[in-house]
Short mmCIF file of C-alpha atoms in Angstrom, two decimals:
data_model
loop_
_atom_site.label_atom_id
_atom_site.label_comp_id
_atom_site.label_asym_id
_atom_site.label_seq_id
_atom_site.Cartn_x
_atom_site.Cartn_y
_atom_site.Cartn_z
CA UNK A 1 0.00 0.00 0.00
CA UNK A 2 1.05 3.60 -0.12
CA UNK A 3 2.39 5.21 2.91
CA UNK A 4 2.88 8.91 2.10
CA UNK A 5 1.75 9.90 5.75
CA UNK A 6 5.05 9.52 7.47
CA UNK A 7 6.36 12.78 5.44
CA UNK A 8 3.18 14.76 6.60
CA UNK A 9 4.38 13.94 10.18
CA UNK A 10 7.67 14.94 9.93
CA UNK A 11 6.80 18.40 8.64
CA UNK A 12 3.93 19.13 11.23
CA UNK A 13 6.78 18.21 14.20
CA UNK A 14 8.87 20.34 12.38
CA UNK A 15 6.10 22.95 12.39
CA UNK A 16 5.15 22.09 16.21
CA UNK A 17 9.32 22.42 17.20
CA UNK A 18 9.00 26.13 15.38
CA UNK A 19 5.29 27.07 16.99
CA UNK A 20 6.71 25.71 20.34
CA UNK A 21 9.71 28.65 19.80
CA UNK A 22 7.23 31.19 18.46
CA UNK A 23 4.96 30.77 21.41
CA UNK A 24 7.88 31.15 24.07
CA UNK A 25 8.62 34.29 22.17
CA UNK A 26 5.45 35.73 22.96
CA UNK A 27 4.21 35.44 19.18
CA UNK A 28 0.84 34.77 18.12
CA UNK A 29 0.65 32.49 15.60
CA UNK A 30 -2.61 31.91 15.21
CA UNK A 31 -3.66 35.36 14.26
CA UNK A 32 -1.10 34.99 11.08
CA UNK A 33 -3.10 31.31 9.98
CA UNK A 34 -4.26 31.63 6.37
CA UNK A 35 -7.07 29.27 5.10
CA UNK A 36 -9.96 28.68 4.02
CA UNK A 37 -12.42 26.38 1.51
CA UNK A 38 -14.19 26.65 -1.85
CA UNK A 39 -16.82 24.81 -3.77
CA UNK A 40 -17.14 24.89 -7.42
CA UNK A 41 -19.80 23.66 -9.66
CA UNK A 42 -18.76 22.20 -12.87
CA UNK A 43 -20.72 22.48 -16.12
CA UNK A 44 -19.14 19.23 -18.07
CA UNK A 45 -19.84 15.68 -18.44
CA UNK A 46 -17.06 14.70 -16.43
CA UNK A 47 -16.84 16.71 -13.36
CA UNK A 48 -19.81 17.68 -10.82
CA UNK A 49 -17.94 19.50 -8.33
CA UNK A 50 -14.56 20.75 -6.98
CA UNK A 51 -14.26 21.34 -3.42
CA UNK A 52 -11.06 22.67 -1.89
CA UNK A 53 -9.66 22.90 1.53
CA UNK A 54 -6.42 24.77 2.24
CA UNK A 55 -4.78 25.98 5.41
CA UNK A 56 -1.34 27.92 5.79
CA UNK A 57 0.16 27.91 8.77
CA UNK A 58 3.29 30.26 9.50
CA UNK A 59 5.18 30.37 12.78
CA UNK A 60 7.18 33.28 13.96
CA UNK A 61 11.34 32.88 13.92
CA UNK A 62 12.46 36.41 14.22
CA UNK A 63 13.20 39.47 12.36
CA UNK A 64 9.78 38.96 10.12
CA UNK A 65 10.78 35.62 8.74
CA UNK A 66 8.66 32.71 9.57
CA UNK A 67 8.58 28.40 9.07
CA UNK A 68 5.58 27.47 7.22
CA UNK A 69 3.53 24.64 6.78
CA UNK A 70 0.93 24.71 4.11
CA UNK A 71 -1.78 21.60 3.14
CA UNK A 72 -3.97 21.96 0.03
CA UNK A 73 -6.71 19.34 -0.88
CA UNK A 74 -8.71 19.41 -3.58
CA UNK A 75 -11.86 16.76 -4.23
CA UNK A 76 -13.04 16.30 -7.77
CA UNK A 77 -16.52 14.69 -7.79
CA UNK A 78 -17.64 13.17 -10.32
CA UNK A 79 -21.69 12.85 -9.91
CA UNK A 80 -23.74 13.87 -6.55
CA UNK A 81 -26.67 11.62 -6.54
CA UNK A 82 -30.28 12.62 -5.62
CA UNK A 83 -29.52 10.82 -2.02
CA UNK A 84 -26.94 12.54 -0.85
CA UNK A 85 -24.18 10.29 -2.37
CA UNK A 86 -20.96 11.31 -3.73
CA UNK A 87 -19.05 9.59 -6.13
CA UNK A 88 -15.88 10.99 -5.48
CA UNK A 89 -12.90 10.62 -8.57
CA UNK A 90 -9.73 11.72 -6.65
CA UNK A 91 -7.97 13.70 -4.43
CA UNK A 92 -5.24 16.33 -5.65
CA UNK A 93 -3.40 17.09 -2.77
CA UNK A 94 0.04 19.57 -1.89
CA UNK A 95 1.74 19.46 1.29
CA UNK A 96 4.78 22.04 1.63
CA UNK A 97 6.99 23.38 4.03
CA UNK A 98 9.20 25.92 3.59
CA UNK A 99 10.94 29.56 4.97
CA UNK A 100 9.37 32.83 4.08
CA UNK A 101 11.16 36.25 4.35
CA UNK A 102 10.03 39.98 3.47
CA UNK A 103 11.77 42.36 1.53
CA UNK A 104 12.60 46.09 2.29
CA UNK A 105 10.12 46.45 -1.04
CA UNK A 106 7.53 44.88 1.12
CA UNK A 107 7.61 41.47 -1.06
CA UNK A 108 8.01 38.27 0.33
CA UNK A 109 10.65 35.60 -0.88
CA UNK A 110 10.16 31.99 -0.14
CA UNK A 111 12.28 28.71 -0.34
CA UNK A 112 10.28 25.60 0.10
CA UNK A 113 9.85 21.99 -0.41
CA UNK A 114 7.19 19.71 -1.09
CA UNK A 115 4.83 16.65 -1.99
CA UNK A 116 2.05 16.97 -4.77
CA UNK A 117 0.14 14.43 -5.93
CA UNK A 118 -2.86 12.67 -7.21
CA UNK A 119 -4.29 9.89 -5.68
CA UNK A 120 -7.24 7.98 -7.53
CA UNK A 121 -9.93 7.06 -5.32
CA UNK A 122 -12.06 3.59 -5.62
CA UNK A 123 -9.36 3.43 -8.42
CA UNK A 124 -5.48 2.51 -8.82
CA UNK A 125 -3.56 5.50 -9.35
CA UNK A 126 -1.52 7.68 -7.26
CA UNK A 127 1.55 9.54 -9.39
CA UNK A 128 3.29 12.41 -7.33
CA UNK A 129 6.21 14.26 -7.07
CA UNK A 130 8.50 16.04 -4.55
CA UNK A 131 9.89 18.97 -5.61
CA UNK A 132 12.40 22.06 -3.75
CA UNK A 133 11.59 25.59 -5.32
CA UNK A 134 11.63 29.70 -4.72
CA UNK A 135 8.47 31.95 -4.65
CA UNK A 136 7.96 35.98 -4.85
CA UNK A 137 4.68 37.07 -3.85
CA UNK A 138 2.80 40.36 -3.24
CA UNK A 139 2.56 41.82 0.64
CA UNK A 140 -0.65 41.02 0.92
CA UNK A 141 -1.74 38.23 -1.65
CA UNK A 142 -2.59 35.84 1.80
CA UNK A 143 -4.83 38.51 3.31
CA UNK A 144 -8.39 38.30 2.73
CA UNK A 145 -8.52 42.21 2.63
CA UNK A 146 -8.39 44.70 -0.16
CA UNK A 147 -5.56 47.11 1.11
CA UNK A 148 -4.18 46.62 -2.19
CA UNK A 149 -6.11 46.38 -5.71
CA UNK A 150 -3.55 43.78 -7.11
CA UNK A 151 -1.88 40.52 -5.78
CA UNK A 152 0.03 38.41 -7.51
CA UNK A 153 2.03 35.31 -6.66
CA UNK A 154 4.57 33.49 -8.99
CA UNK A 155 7.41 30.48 -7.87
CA UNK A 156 9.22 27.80 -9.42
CA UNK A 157 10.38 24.71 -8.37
CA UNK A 158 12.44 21.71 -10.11
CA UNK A 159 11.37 18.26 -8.91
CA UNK A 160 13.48 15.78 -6.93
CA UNK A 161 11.16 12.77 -7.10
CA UNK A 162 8.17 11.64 -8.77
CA UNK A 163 6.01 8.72 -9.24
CA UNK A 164 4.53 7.22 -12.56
CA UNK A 165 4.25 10.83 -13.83
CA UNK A 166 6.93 12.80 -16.13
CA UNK A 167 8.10 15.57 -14.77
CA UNK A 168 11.13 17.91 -14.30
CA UNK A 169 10.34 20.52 -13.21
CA UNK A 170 6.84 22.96 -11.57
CA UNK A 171 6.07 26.27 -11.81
CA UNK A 172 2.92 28.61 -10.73
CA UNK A 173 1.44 31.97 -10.95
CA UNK A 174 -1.47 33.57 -9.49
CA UNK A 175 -2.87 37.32 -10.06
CA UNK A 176 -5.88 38.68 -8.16
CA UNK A 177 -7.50 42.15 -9.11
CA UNK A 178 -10.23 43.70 -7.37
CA UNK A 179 -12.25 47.55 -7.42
CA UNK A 180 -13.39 48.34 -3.96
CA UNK A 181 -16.99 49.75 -4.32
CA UNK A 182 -19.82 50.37 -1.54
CA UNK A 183 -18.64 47.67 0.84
CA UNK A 184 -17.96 44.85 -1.63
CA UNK A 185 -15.29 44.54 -4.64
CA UNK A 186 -15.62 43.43 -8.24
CA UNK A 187 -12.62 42.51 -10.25
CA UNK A 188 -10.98 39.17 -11.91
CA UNK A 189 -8.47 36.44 -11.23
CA UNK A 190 -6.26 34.31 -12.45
CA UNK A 191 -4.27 31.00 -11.96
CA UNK A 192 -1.84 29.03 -14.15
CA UNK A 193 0.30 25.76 -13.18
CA UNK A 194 2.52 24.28 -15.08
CA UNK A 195 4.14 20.89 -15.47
CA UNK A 196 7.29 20.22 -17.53
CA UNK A 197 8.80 17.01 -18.54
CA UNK A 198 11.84 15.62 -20.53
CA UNK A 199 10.37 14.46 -23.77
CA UNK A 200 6.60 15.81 -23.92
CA UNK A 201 7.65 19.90 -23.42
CA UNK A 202 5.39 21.57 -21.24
CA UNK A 203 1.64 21.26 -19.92
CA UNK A 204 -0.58 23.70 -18.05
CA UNK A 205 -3.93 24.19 -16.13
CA UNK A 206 -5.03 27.49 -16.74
CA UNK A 207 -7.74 28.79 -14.42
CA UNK A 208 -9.60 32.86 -15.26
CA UNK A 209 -12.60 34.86 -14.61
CA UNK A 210 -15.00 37.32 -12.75
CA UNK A 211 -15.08 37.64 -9.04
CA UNK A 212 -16.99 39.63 -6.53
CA UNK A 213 -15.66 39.75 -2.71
CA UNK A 214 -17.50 40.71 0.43
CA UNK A 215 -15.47 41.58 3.16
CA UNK A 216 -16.00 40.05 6.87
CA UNK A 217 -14.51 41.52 9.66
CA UNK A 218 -11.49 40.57 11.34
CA UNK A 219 -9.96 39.72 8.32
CA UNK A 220 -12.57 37.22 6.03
CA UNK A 221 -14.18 37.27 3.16
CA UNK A 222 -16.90 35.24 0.76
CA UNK A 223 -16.59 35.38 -2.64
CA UNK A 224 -18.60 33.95 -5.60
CA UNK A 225 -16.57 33.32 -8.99
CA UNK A 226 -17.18 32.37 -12.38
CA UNK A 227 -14.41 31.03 -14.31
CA UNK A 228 -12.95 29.39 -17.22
CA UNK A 229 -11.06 26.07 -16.01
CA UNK A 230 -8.65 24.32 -19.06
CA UNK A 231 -6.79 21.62 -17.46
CA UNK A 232 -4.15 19.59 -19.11
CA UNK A 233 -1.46 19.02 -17.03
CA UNK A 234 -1.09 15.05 -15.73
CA UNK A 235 -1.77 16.14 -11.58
CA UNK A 236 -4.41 18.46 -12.75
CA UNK A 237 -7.73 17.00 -12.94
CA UNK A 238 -7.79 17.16 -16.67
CA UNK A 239 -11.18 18.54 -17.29
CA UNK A 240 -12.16 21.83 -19.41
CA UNK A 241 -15.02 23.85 -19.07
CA UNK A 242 -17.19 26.51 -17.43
CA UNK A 243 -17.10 26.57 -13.38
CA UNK A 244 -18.91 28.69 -10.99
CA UNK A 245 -19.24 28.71 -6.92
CA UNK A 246 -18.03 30.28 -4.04
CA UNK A 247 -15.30 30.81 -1.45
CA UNK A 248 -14.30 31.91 2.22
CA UNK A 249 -11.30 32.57 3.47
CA UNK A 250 -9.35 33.98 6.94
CA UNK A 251 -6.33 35.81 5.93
CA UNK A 252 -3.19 37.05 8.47
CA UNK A 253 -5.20 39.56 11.17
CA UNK A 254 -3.14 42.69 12.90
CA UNK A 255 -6.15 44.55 14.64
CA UNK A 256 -5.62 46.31 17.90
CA UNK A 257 -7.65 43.43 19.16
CA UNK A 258 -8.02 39.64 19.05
CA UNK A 259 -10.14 38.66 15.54
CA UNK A 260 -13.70 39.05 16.84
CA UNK A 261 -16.00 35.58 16.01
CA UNK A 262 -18.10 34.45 14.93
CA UNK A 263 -18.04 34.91 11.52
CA UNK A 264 -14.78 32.11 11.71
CA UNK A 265 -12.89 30.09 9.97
CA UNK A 266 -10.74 27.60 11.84
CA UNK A 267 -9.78 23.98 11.62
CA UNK A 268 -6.84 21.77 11.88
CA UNK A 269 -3.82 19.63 10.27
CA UNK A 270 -2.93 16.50 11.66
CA UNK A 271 -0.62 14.06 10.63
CA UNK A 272 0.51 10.49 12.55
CA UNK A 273 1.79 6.62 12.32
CA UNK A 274 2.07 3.79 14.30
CA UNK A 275 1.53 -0.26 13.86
CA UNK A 276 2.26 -0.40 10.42
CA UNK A 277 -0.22 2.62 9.68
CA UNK A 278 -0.08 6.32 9.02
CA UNK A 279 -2.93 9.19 9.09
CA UNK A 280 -3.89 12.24 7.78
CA UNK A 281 -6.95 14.77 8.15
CA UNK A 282 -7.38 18.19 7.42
CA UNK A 283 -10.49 19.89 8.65
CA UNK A 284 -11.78 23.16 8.10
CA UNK A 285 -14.74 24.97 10.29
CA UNK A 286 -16.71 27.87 9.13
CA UNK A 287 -19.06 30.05 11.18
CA UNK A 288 -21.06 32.45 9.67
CA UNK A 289 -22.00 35.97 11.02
CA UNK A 290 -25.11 35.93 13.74
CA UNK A 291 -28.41 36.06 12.85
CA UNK A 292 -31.98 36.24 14.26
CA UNK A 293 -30.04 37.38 17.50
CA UNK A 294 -27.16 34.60 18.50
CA UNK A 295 -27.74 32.73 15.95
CA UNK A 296 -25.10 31.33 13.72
CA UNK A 297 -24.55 28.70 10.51
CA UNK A 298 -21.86 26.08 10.38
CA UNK A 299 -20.12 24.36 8.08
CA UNK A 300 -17.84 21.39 9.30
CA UNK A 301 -15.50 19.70 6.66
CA UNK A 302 -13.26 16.89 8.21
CA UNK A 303 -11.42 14.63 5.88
CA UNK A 304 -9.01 11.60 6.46
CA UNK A 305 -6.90 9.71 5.42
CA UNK A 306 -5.64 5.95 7.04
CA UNK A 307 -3.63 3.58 5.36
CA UNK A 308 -3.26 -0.04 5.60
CA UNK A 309 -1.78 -3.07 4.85
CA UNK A 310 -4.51 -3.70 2.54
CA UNK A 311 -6.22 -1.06 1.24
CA UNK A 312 -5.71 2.77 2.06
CA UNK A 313 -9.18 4.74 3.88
CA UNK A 314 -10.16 7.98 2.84
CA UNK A 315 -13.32 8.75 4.67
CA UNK A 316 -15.52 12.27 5.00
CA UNK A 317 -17.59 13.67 7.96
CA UNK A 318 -19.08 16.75 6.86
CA UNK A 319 -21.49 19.07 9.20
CA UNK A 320 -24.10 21.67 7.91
CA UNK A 321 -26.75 23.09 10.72
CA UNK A 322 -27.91 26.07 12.66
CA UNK A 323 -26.69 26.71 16.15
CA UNK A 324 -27.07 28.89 19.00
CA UNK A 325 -23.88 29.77 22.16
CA UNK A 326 -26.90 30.63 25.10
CA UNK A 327 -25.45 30.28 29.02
CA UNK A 328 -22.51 28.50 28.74
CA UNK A 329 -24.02 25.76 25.97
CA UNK A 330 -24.04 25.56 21.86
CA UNK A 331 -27.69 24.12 20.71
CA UNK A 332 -28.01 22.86 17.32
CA UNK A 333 -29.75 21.16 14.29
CA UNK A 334 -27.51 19.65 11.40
CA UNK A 335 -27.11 17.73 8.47
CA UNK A 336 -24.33 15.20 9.10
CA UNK A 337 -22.73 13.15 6.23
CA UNK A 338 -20.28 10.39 6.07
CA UNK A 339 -18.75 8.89 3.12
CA UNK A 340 -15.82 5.92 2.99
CA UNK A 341 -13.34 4.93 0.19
CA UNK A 342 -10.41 3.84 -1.17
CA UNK A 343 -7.32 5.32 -1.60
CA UNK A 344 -5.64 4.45 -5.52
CA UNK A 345 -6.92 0.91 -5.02
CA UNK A 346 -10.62 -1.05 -7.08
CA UNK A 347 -13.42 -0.71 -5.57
CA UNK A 348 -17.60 -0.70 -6.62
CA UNK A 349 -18.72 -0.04 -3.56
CA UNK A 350 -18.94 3.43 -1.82
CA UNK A 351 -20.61 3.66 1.45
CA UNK A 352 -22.42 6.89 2.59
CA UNK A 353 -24.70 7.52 5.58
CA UNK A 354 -26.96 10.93 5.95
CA UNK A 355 -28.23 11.72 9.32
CA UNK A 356 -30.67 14.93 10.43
CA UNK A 357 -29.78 15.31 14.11
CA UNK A 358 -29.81 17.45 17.25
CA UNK A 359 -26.91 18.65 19.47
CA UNK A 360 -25.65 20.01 22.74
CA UNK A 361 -22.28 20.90 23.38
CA UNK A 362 -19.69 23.10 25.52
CA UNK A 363 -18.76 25.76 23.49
CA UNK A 364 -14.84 24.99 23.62
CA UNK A 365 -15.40 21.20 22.20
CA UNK A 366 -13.19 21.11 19.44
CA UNK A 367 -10.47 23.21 20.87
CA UNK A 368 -6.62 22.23 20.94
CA UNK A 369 -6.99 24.36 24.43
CA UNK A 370 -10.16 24.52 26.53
CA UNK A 371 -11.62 28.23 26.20
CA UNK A 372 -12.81 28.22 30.22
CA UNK A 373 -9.81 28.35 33.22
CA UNK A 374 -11.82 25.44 34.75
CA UNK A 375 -10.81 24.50 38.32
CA UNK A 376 -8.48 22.37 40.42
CA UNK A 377 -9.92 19.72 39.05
CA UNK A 378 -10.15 20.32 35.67
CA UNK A 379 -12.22 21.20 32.40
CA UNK A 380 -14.59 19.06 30.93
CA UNK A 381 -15.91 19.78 27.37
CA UNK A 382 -18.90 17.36 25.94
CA UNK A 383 -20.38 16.85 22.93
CA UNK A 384 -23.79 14.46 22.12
CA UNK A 385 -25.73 14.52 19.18
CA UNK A 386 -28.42 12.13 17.79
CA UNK A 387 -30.96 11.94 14.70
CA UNK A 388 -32.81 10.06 12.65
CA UNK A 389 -31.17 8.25 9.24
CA UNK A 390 -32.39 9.62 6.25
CA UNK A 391 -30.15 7.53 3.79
CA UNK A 392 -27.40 5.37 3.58
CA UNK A 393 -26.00 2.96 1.61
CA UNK A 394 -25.28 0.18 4.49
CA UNK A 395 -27.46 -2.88 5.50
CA UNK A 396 -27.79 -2.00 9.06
CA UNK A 397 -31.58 -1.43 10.56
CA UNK A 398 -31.22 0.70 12.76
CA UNK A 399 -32.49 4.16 10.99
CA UNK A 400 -30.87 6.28 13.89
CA UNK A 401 -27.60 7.42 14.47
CA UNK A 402 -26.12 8.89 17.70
CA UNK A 403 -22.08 10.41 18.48
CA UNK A 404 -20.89 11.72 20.83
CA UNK A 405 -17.71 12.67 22.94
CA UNK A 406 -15.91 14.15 26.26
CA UNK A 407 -12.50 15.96 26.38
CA UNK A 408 -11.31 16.40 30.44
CA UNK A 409 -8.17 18.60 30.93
CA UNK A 410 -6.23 19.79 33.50
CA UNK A 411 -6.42 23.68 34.67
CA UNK A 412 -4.56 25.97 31.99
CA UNK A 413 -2.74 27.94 34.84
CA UNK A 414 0.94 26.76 35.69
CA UNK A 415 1.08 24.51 32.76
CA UNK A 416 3.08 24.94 29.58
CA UNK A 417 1.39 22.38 28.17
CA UNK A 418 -1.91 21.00 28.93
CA UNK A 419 -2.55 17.50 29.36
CA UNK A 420 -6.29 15.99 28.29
CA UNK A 421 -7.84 12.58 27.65
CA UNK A 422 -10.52 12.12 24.94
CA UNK A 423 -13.08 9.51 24.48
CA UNK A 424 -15.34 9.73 21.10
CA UNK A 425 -18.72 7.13 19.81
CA UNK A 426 -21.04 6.77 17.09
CA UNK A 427 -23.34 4.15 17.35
CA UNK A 428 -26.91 3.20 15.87
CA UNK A 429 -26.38 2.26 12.17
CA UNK A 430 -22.42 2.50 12.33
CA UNK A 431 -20.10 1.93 15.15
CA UNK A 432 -17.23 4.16 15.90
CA UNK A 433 -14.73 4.27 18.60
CA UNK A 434 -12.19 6.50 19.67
CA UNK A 435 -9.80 7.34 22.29
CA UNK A 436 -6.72 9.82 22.89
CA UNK A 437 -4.33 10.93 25.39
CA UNK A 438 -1.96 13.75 25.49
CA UNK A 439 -0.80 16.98 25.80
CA UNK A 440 -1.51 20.77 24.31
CA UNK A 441 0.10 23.82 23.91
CA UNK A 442 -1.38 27.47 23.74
CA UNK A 443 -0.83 28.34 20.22
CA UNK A 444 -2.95 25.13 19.52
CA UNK A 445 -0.32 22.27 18.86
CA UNK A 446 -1.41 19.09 20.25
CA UNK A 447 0.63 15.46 20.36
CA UNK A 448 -1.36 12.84 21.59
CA UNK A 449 -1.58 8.52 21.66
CA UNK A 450 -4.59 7.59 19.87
CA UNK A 451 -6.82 4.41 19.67
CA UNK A 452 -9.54 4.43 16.57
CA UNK A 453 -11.80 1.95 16.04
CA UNK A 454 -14.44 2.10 12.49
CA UNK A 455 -17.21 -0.90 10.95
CA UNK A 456 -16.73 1.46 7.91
CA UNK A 457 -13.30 1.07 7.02
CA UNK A 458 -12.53 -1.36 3.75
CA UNK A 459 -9.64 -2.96 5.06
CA UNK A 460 -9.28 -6.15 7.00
CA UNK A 461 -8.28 -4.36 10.12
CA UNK A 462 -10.94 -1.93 11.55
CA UNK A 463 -8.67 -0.43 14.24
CA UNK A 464 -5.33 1.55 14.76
CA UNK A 465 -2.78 2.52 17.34
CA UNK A 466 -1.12 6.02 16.06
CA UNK A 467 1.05 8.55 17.91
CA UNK A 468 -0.51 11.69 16.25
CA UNK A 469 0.82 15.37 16.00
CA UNK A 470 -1.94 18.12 15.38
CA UNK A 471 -2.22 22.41 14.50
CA UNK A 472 -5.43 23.88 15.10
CA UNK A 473 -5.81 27.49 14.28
#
């Protein structure tokens, strides 16, 4: 099977080692997180939707430079059913690390290295290559502001490895214009990325159209784009046509005071191994602004990956309800959906489950670091939510669906880093387990021992033992 996880770990110690410096510099790290999510309808036979998750996460070093760790996943769908199910094609993914620096023009140099790839999933194919490269960018092409009209981004890289794909070399460039007018901006962008290779010249995905932006404060934005997509480049998902959809994003925040929420958008990387195994997730949460007093939309995105000795898991949990923060509690109605395949490996069968529920929770659930003090004793965050099944693929009965979970850590006061033990379920028509213990720090790094247990996985083995190392922001 195809353990690519191991190199995600590395770089996310590497990025805990620099956040751990950062945050005994007095730095705040988590006010210069970029990321964000975008969903894009697409108007061709082959393609449904595209649905990207990013998240860039710089620490502080000194003099304005900063360690970066940046994870971009992109999900090409192929058809979304009339219940709920998602046949999902495959999963274009970047993971990069690298050293930014600004210039006395205000630009910003970086060096970098990297793993892109595609991995086919419910299909075998999974080409990727490493690369090392330089990048120039704009000051503010990672804020989600307008303080300037144009950004513009532009690196190269030449590749070190690769994987049942030809290619010697990367390069990228990205140009954003926008008018600010009465509270919202109008303008155009565009992307281009291009392959080359030893024998068959040079291939591109070229990416252009309208825009208009809405600005959030502290810092976000939602926009909704129209553009031309031509894609012919072999990690490019090879499609051309006519998209159209939307996107929100968090950019780097320097207010007076901390980014005010909600509107949010938060989330985190994770990356472990153990037993044979390695995992992945990136998650990305969005809360939208209040409305009808303290009310507030959410949008939960988790996805993972778990490999195996026999097949490799990529499995979805997405979240879409109304909520309301009242006396100390979150109250809730959502939309949950689950989805399970395979990782560059055969396979006909995709299983999906959709679930309307309720939920109560603590508001700091979630959290790398509990939000209350707590007492001598401790903090104790909760989650329980339950519903009734409204489809799924599986043969269970049972059409309701219950999960649920409880984080206890110690007091934040006199500890660097905060211990906490997790225990997570799911029962009704599918059974989940899970269990953690370890330790966070303030800026939101977490390493922890974790026990998973999951009737949905494919493989042969429905449980795992990893030693996991996690950035929430």
């Amino acid at each position: 099977m195809h353990r690519h996880a191991p190199a995600s770990a590395v770089l996310v110690l590497l990025g805990l080692l620099a956040s751990s410096a950062s945050a005994r510099a007095g730095g705040d790290a988590a006010e210069k997180v970029s990321a964000g999510g975008s969903l894009a309808w697409v108007f061709s036979r082959d393609l449904d939707l595209l649905g990207d998750l990013r998240a860039d996460l710089p620490f502080a070093v000194a003099g304005g430079r900063s360690v970066y760790l940046s994870v971009d996943a992109l999900t090409a769908i192929e058809k979304a059913t009339s219940s709920f199910t998602f046949t999902v094609r495959e999963v274009d993914s970047t993971l990069e690390a690298g050293l930014r620096s600004p210039l006395p023009s205000g630009r910003v140099i970086s060096v970098f290295a990297g793993r892109r790839g595609k991995e086919r999933v419910d299909a075998a194919s999974d080409p990727f290559v490493t690369y090392v490269g330089a990048g120039v960018e704009s000051p503010g092409f990672r804020g989600a502001s307008w303080s300037r009209p144009l950004e513009w981004h532009v690196e190269a890289s030449v590749v070190a490895a690769r994987r049942d794909v030809e290619a010697t070399a990367l390069a990228q460039g990205d140009v954003r214009w926008l008018h600010r007018a009465r509270g919202l901006a109008v303008g155009a962008d565009a992307k281009v990325d291009v392959l080359a290779a030893r024998g068959t010249g040079f291939t591109a995905d070229v990416a252009a159209g309208p825009r208009i932006d809405f600005e959030l404060p502290g810092g976000r934005r939602v926009a909704f784009f129209a553009r031309y997509l031509r894609s012919r480049q072999p990690l490019g998902v090879q499609v051309t046509s006519l998209t159209a959809g939307f996107d929100y994003a968090e950019g780097p925040f320097a207010g007076p005071a901390p980014r005010p929420t909600p509107p949010d958008v938060g989330g985190s990387v994770a990356a472990g191994t153990g037993g044979g195994r390695s995992a992945g997730r990136l998650e990305i949460l969005v809360l939208s602004p209040p409305f009808l007093g303290l009310c507030r939309a959410v949008l939960d995105v988790d996805a993972n990956v778990l490999t195996g000795r026999d097949t490799d898991e990529l499995y979805y949990l997405y979240d879409l309800g109304v909520e309301r923060e009242t006396r100390g509690r979150v109250l809730g109605i959502y939309a949950y959906h689950r989805s399970n395949h395979q990782l560059a490996h055969p396979n006909d069968t995709i299983t999906s489950l959709n679930v309307i529920e309720a939920g109560l929770e603590s508001p700091g659930y979630g959290r790398a670091v509990p939000l209350a003090a707590g007492s001598r004793l401790g903090i104790l965050d909760y989650r329980a939510r339950a519903g009734a099944v409204v489809q799924s693929t599986g043969t269970a009965s049972r059409r309701w669906n219950a999960r649920g979970g409880v984080r206890w850590s110690l007091p934040r006061e006199g500890w660097r880093a905060v211990p906490f033990l997790r225990l997570e379920a799911e029962d009704g028509h599918v059974s989940r387990r899970a269990a953690a213990a370890g330790a966070a720090l303030p800026v939101g790094v977490a390493i922890a021992a974790e026990w998973r247990r999951d009737d949905q996985y494919f493989g042969r083995a429905k449980s795992a033992w990893l030693l996991t190392a996690s950035r929430s922001f």
